Structures are given as C-alpha cells and as structure tokens.
Coordinates of C-alpha atoms and ligand atoms in Angstrom, one line a residue:
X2 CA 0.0 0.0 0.0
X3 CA 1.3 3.3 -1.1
X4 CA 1.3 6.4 1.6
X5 CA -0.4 9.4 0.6
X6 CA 2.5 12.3 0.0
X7 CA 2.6 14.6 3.3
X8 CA 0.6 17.3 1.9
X9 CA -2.0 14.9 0.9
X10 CA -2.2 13.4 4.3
X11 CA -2.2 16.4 5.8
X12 CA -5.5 18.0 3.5
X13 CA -7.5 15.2 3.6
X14 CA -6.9 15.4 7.7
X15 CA -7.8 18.6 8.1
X16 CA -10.6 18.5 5.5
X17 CA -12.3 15.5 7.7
X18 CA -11.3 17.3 11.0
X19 CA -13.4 20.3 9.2
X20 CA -16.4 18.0 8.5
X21 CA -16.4 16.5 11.9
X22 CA -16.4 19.4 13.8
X23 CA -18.3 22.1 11.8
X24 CA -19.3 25.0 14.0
X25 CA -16.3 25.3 16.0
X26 CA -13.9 27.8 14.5
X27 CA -11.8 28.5 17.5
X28 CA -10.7 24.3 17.6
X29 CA -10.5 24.0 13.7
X30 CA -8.5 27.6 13.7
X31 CA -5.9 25.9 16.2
X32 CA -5.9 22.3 14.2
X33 CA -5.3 24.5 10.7
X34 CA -2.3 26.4 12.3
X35 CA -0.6 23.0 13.7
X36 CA -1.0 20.5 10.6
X37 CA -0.1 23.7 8.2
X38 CA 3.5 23.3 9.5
X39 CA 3.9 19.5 10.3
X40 CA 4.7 18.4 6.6
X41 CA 8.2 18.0 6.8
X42 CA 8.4 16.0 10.2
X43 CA 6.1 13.9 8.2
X44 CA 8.4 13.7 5.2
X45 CA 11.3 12.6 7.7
X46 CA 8.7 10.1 9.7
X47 CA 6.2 8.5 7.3
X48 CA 5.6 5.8 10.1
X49 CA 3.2 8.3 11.3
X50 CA 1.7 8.3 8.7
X51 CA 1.0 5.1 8.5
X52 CA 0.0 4.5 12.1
X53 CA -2.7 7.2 11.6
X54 CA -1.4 8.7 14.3
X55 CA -3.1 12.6 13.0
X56 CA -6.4 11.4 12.5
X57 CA -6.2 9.9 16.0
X58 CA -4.7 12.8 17.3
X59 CA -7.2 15.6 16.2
X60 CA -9.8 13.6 18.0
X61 CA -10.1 14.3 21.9
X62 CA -9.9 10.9 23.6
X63 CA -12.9 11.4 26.2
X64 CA -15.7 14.4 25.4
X65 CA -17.5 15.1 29.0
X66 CA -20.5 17.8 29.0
X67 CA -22.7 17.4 31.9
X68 CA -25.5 20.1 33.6
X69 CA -24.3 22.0 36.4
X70 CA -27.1 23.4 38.0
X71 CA -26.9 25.6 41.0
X72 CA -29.0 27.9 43.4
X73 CA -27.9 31.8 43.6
X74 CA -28.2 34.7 46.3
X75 CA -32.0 35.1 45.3
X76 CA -32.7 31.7 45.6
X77 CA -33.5 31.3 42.1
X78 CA -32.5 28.2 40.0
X79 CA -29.5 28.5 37.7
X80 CA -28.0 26.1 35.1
X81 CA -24.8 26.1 33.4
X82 CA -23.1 23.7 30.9
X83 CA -19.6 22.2 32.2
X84 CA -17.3 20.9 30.1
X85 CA -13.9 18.7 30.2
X86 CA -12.1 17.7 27.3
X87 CA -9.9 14.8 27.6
X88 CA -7.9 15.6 24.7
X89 CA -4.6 12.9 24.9
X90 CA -2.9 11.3 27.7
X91 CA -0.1 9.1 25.4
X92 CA 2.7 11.4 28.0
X93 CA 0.6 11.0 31.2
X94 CA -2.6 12.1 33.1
X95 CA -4.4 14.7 31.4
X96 CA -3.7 18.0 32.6
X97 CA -5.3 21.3 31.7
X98 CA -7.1 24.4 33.7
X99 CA -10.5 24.8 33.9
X100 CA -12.2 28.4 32.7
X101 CA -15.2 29.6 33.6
X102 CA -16.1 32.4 31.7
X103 CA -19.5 33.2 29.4
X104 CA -17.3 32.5 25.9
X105 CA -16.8 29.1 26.7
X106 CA -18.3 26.8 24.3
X107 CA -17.1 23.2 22.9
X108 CA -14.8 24.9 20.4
X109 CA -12.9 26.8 22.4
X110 CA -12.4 23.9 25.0
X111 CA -11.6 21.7 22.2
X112 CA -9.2 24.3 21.1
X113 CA -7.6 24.9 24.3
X114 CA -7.4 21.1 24.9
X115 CA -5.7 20.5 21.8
X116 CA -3.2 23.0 22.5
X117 CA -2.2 21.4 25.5
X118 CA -1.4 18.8 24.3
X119 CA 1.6 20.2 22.2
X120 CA 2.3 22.2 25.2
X121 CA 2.4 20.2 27.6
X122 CA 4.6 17.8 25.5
X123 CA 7.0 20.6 25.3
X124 CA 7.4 20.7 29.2
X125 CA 9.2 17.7 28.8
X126 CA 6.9 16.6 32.2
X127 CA 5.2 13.8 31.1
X128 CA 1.7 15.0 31.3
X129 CA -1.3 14.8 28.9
X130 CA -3.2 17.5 27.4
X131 CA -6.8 18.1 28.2
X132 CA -9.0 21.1 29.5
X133 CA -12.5 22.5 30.8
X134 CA -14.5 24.7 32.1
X135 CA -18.2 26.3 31.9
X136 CA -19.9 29.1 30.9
X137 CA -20.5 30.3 33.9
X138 CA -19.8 34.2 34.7
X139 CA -18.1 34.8 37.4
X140 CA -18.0 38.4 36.8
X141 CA -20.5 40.2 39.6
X142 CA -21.6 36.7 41.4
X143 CA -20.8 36.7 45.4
X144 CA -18.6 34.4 46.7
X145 CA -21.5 32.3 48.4
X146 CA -22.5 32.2 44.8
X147 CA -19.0 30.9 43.2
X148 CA -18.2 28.7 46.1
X149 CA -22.0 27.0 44.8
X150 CA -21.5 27.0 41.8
X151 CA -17.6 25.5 41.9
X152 CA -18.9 22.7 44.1
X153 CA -22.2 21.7 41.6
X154 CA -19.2 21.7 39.0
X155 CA -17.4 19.2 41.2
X156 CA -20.3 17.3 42.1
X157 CA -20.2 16.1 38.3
X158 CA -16.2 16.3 37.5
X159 CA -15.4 14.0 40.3
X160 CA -16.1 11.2 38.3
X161 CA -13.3 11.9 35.4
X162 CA -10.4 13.2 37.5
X163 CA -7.7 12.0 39.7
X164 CA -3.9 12.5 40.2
X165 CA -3.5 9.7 38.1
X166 CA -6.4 10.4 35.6
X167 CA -7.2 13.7 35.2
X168 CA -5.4 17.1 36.9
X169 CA -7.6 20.6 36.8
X170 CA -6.2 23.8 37.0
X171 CA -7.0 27.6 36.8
X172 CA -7.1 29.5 33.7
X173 CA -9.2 32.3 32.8
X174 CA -11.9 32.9 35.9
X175 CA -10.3 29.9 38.0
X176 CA -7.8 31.3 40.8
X177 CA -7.2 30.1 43.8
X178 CA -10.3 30.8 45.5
X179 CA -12.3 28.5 42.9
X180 CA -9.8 25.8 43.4
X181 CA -10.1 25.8 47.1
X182 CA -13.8 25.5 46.7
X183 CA -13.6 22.3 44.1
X184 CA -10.7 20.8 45.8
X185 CA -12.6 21.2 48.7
X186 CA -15.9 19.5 47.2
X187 CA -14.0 16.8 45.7
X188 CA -12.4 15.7 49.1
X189 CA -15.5 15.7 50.8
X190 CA -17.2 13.5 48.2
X191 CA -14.1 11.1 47.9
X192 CA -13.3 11.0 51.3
X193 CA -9.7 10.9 50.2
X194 CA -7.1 14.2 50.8
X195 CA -6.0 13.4 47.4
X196 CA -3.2 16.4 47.0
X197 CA -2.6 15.7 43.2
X198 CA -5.7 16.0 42.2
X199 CA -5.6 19.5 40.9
X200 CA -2.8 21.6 40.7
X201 CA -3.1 25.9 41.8
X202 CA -3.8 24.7 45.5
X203 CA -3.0 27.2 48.6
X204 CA 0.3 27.3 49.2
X205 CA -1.0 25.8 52.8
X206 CA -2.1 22.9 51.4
X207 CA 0.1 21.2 49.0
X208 CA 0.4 24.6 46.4
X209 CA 3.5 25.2 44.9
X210 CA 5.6 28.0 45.2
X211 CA 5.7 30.3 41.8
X212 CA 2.8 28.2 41.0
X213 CA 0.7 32.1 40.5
X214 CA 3.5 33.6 38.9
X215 CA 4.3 30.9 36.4
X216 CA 2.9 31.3 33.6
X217 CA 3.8 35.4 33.2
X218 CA 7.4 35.1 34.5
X219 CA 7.7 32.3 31.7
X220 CA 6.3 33.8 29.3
X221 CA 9.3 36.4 29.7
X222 CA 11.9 33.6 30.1
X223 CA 11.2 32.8 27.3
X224 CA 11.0 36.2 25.1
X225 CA 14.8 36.6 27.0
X226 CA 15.9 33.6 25.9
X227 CA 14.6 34.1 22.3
X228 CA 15.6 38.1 22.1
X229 CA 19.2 37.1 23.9
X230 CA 19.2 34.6 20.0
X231 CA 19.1 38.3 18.2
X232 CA 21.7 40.0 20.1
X233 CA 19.1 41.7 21.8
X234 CA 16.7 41.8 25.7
X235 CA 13.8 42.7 27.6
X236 CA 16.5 45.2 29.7
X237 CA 15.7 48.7 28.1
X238 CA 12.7 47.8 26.5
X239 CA 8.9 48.7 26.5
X240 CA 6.6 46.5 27.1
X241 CA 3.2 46.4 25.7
X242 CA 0.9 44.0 27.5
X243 CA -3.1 42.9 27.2
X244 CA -4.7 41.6 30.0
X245 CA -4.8 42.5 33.6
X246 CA -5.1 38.8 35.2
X247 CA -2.6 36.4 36.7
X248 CA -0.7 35.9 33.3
X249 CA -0.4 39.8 32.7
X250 CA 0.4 40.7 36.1
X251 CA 3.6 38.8 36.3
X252 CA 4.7 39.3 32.9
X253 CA 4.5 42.6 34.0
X254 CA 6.6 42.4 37.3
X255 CA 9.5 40.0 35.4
X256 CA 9.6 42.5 32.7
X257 CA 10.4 45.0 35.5
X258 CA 12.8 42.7 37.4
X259 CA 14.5 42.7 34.4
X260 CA 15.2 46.1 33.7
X261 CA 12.4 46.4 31.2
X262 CA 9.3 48.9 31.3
X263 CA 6.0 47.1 31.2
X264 CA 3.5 50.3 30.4
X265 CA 0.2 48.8 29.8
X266 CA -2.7 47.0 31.0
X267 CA -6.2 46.2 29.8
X268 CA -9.9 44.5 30.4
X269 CA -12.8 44.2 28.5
X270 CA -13.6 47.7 29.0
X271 CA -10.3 49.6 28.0
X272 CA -6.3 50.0 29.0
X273 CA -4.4 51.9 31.2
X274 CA -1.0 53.8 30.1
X275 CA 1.9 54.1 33.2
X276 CA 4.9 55.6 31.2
X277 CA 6.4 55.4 34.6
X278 CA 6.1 51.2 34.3
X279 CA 2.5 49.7 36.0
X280 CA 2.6 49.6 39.8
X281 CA 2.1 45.7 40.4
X282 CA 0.8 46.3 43.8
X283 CA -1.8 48.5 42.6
X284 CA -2.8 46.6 40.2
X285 CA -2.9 43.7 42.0
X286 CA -5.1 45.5 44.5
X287 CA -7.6 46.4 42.2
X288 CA -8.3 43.5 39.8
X289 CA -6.9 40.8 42.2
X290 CA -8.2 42.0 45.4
X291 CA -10.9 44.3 45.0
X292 CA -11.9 42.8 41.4
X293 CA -12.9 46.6 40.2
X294 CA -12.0 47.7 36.4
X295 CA -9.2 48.8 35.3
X296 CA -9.9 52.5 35.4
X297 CA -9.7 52.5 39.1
X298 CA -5.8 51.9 38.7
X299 CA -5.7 55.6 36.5
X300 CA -7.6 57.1 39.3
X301 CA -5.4 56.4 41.8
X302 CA -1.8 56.4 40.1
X303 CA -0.8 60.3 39.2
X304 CA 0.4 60.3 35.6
X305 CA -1.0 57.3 34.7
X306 CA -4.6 57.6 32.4
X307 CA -7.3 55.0 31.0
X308 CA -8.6 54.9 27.7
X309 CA -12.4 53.3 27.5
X310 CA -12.4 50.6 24.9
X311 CA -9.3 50.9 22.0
X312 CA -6.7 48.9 21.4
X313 CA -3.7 48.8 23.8
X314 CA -1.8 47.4 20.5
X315 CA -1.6 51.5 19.5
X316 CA 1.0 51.9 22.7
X317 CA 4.7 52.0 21.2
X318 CA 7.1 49.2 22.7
X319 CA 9.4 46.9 21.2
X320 CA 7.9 44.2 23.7
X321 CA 4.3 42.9 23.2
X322 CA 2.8 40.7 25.5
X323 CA -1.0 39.6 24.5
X324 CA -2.2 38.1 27.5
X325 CA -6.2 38.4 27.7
X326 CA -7.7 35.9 25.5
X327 CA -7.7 34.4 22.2
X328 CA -7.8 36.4 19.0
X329 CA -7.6 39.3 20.3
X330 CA -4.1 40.8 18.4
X331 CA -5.1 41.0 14.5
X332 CA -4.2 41.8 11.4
X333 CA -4.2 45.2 12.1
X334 CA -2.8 45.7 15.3
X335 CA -0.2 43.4 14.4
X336 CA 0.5 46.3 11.7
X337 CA 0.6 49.2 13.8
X338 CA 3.2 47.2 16.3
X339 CA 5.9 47.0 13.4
X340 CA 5.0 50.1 12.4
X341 CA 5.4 51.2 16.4
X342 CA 9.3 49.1 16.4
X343 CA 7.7 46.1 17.4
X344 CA 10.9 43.6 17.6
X345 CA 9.2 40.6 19.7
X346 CA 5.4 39.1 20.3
X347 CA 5.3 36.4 23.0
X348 CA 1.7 35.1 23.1
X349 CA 1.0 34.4 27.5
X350 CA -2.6 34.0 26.9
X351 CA -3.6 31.0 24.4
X352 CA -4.0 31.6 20.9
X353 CA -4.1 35.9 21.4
X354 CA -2.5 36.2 17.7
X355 CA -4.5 35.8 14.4
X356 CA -3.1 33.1 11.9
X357 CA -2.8 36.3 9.7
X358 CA -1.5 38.2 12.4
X359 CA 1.4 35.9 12.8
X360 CA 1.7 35.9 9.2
X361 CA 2.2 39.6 9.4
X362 CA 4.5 39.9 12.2
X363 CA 6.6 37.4 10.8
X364 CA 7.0 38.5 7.7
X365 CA 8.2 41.7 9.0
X366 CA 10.7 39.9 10.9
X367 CA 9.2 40.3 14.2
X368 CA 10.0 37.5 17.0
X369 CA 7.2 35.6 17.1
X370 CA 6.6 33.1 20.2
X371 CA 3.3 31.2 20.2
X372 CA 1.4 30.0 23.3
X373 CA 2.2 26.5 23.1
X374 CA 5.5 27.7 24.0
X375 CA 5.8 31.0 25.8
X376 CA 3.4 30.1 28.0
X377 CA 4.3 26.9 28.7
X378 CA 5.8 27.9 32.2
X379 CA 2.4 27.6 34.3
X380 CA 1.4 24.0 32.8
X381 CA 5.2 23.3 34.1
X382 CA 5.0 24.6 37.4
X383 CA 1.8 22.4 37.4
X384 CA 3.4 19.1 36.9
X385 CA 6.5 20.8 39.5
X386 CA 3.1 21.0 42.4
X387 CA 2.2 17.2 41.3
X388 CA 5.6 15.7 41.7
X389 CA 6.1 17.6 45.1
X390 CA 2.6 16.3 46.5
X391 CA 3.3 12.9 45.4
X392 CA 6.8 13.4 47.0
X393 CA 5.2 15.2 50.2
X394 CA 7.9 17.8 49.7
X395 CA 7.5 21.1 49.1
X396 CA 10.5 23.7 47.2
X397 CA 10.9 26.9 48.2
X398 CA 10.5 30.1 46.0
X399 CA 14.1 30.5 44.7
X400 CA 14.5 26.6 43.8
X401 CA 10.7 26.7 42.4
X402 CA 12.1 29.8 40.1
X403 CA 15.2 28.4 39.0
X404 CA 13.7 24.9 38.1
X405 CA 11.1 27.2 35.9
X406 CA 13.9 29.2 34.4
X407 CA 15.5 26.2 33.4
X408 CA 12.3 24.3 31.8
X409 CA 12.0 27.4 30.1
X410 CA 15.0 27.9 28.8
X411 CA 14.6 24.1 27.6
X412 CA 11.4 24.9 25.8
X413 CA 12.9 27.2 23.7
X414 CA 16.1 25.1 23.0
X415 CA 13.4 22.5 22.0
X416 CA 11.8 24.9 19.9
X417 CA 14.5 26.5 18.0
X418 CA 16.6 23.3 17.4
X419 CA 13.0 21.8 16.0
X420 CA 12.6 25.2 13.5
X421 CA 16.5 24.5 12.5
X422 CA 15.8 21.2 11.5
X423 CA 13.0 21.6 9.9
X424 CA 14.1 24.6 7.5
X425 CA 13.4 27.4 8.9
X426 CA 15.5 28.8 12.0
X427 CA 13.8 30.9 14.3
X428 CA 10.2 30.0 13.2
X429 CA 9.1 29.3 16.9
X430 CA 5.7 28.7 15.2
X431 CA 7.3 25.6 12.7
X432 CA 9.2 24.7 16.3
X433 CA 7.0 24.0 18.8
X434 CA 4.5 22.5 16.9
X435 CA 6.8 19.8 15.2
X436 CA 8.7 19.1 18.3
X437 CA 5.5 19.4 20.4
X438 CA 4.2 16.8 17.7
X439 CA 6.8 14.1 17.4
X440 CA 7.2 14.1 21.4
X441 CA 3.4 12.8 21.2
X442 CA 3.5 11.3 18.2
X443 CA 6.3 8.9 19.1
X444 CA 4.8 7.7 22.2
X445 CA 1.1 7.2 20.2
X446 CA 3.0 5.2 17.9
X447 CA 4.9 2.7 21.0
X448 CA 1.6 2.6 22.5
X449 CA -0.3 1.1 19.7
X450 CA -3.2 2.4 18.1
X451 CA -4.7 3.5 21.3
Ligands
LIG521 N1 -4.5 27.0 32.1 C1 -3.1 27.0 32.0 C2 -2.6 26.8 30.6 O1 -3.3 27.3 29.7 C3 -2.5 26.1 33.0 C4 -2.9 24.7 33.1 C5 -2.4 23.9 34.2 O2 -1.7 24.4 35.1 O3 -2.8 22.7 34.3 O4 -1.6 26.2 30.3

C-alpha cells in the first residue's frame, strides 16, 4: 500500500477534522495552524503516517458535557453547561485548567485542549493535554454564589479526574479561590485528601511555590531567551501588555525585574498607560483583590490615564505581551506594532495572535513566540506541584524559580533546534509545533493504536 504524499495526508486530515467538527472555528482555527506546519516532520517520519497517528490525534480521547445546576443569592435556579475535554494522555494524566467564563463553548475547550497537548509535551513533564470549564460568569456573582457553583461543578467532574487520571487547573476565571472550593468539594465527596488531584492549591495545602507567577514570568523567560538569540533583551525595552489577570500581572513584574518597562494593562472595557512602568501592587489591589476595572488603577496612580475601549496594541514598545484571551491581536494591530518598532510578540494567553497576524509579524521579521510555547511555564510549574505532592515535599521560592527558568530555557532550546531542522531557524511557530508533535506522536506510535 502506497502512503499518501505529506501534503495529501495532511489536506485530507484537516478536511475530515473540518467535516467532523463544523461549527467550531476556535478548535479548527488551532488544528489549521498545527497540521499547516507538520509536513516536513512527516516527510522525515512516514511511520506516522501510517500508524494514523493525525487522524487519531485531532480527535479528543474522552468528550465530558454534563449540567451544572446551582442555586444563587436570590434563591432562584441557575443552570450552566460544564465541560472537560480529555484531549490525549499518550505522556501522562491529562492535565489542563479549567475556565469559567460566558465564551466558553465546545470549540474553544476543544481548542484549548488540543493546545495542551503540544504544550504540555513541550514541558518535557510527562503530562497529557486536556482542558475544561463552563460558561459560567463569574464576573458580579458573590462568593456564596462561586463557592456553589464550583462545588455543583465538582459534584459532576469527580467522576473523570484523579492525580493519576485527570489534573484541573485555573485558567481564565479559576484562581485560587475556585480551586479551594472544588478541591474542597472533591475531598469531601471522595473522602480521600487526594493532593494531586488538581494543581493551583494554597500554598498551605500542598500549592507550589511560583505556582501564580508561572505562567507570566515564563512567558518572559522565554522572550529573553529568544531576544538574547538576536543580540538583543527585555532590559531597556517597553513592554506592551493585554490583560490585567494572573498571566499579565507577572509578565508585567518580570519585565520590570529585568530592567524592562511594562506600560500597559487592559480589560474588556479599556487600558491603562503608566509611562512610569505599571505599579504591580496596585494593580494587583484592584483587579486581584478588589476585582474593580481597570480605570480605578488611573484614578489612583498620578500620571497614569485610562482609555475606555481601543486597542492597547496602538502603545509604542518593542515588547508585546498579549495576555487576555484568544484572537484578540489582529491583522491590524499586528501592523501598527511594526509600524510602532515592534521587535518581539510572546503570546502568555492562548491563541491571542490571528493566523494572519502571525503571518504579518513574521513577515516583517518580528520574533514571534506562540502559546504553546511561551506560555508553557504555568502547565510546568503544574506538573513541579504534582511531583512535590506525590513526594510530600514542598521547594521553596528560589528553587521553584530556577527549576522554571530552566524548563523554560529548555522549551525554547526544544523549539529552535526543532525550527532549525526543519528549515526554517527561528520560526518558533514551525518549532514548537513539530517538536510538540513528534514528542506525542512517538509515544502514540509505542503505545499502539490507542
Ligand atoms: N490554564 C493554564 C494553561 O493554559 C495552566 C494549566 C495547568 O496548570 O494545568 O496552560
């Protein structure tokens, strides 16, 4: 039997991942960006060709949608949809955060669960890819209200998870108050203190050090790591960053630590500009702590000012940092950075950049690191919190920060050697997906046609 050429394969993949899953452009936008580069790791390794290991791999392993109904302050009834994707564990237990936000919908779990997958494989950490959620709002609720609703979201989810099985996390509208409540639920209905079980814990009960800052001070690892590559660094540099959640936050103090000027900060209804560098412990106060908008942090911070919905891509900085949500850097903006001196885009949220975007910014030359990869450094610290509770050990905050630097600095190495081999050097893009891909497809292929 003759194998189909690699571009062959690859088109008739994505054409029946495109007929399988119509309706769900944020999952079939993230499949399209991955199998557009994989041709030549399939050129070198037509075993996985044959071994079907891309049909398999586009299609989650478990689905799980289940009703989460709850009661709120007024008594009344409410009902949400919950969701977890159990995308591949060939590497080990899936792992993958939870988001509750009023976006979510199967496409963009299924997008955000097949981008762990890659990810995670990158970590080198042996865990799985998968990932959840609801959408539920958390935006105005009371606490009474989240803690309710987090444990109706356990109530189902504790019959797919497990430190061997499945590991939950935070992402967009899960911090550590929503995982206290659903670890909480799920020991009471185990009846186990299963520490593993999901990974963001209070550091007073088996969370890791860093754990918070993770997935920001990674991110900026890694844009180091791939600036220090062009003679270049985030010392001296503005910083232009999206967001004003966990991610953005610690970009935005590791940008600082290293001599760098982080300058903006945004939420759905606008940015703020600090030409003086954001004050993390204001703005910490206000989204983290008091959970107000981000116009409160203009208010209160002389020479500082807000601007009510616009694009904080129109901010000149050589650094840009999209860390809100996905899609949300286009065509467009991704034009007015290089015309601003852009030189790098490290993507801390998941999918921020536009496929035409990326083309954009690449094309001009711009450093381009995609999610998978920059922020990589949160999934990482996740599987550090796992292998301390299974060890009953717990780091401190220097070692946790150095073992992060580290992974970090491995992803990249990973990524870069992977965008050398396969033609193009310095296509991050071409490099963490293949290497991301032939980490999972090997062990798919040694496993069998699982
Ligand atoms: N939600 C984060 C991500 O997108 C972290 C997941 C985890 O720690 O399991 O990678």
């Amino acid at each position: 039997m003759s194998l189909p050429t690699p571009e062959a394969h690859l088109s008739a993949v994505l054409e029946a991942v495109e007929c399988r899953n119509q309706g769900e452009p944020e999952f079939l936008q993230a499949v399209r960006e991955v199998l557009e580069t994989l041709a030549p790791v399939l050129e070198e390794h037509p075993e996985y060709i044959e071994a079907g290991i891309l049909e398999r791999l586009v299609e989650p392993e478990r689905q799980i949608l289940f009703r989460v109904p709850w009661v709120d302050d007024r008594g009344k009834v409410q009902v949400n949809r919950g969701y977890r994707i159990q995308f591949n564990a060939a590497l080990g237990p899936y792992k993958g955060g939870l988001r509750f936000h009023p976006s979510v919908n199967l496409s963009v779990v299924k997008f955000l669960g097949f981008e762990q997958v890659f990810k995670n494989a990158l970590t080198s950490q042996r865990i799985g890819g998968g990932k959840g959620g609801s959408d539920f709002d958390p935006a105005g609720k009371s606490d009474a209200e989240v803690m309710r609703f987090s444990q109706a979201f356990m109530t189902e989810l504790v019959h797919y998870i497990g430190e061997h099985t499945d590991v939950p996390a935070g992402d967009i509208g899960v911090g550590a108050r929503e995982i206290g409540y659903l670890f909480g639920q799920y020991r009471r209905l185990t009846h186990r203190y299963e520490s593993g079980v999901l990974t963001g814990k209070g550091k007073g009960w088996g969370g890791a050090e860093v754990r918070t800052e993770a997935t920001g001070y990674g991110a900026v690892f890694f844009a180091e790591e791939m600036l220090a590559r062009a003679a270049d660094g985030v010392a001296g540099r503005r910083a232009i960053v999206s967001g004003s959640g966990n991610v953005a936050t610690y970009v935005i103090e590791k940008v600082q630590q290293l001599g760098g000027r982080a300058i903006t900060a945004s939420d759905s209804s606008g940015y703020i500009v600090d030409e003086a560098g954001i004050d993390v412990d204001l703005l910490k106060q206000v989204k983290e702590t008091e959970r107000a908008r981000i116009s409160e942090y203009a208010e209160r911070r002389p020479g500082a000012h807000f601007v009510a919905g616009g694009s904080v891509w129109d901010v000149r900085g050589e650094l840009a940092f999209p860390c809100a949500t996905q899609n949300e850097l286009g065509v467009d903006a991704a034009r007015e950075l290089i015309k601003n001196g852009v030189r790098a885009v490290a993507e801390g949220a998941n999918m921020p950049t536009t496929p035409e975007a990326i083309e954009v910014l690449q094309g001009a030359g711009v450093l381009f690191a995609p999610g998978k990869a920059a922020n990589a450094g949160g999934v990482a610290t996740s599987a550090l919190e796992m292998s301390q509770n299974a060890a009953r050990s717990r780091w401190d905050f220097d070692k946790s920060e150095s073992r992060l630097h580290e992974i970090m600095r491995d992803v990249h190495e990973l990524c870069y050697s992977a965008s050398e081999r396969y033609g193009k050097p310095g296509d991050y893009v071409l490099g963490a997906n293949s290497a991301g891909f032939v980490t999972v497809a090997q062990a798919m292929l040694e496993q069998g046609v699982i």
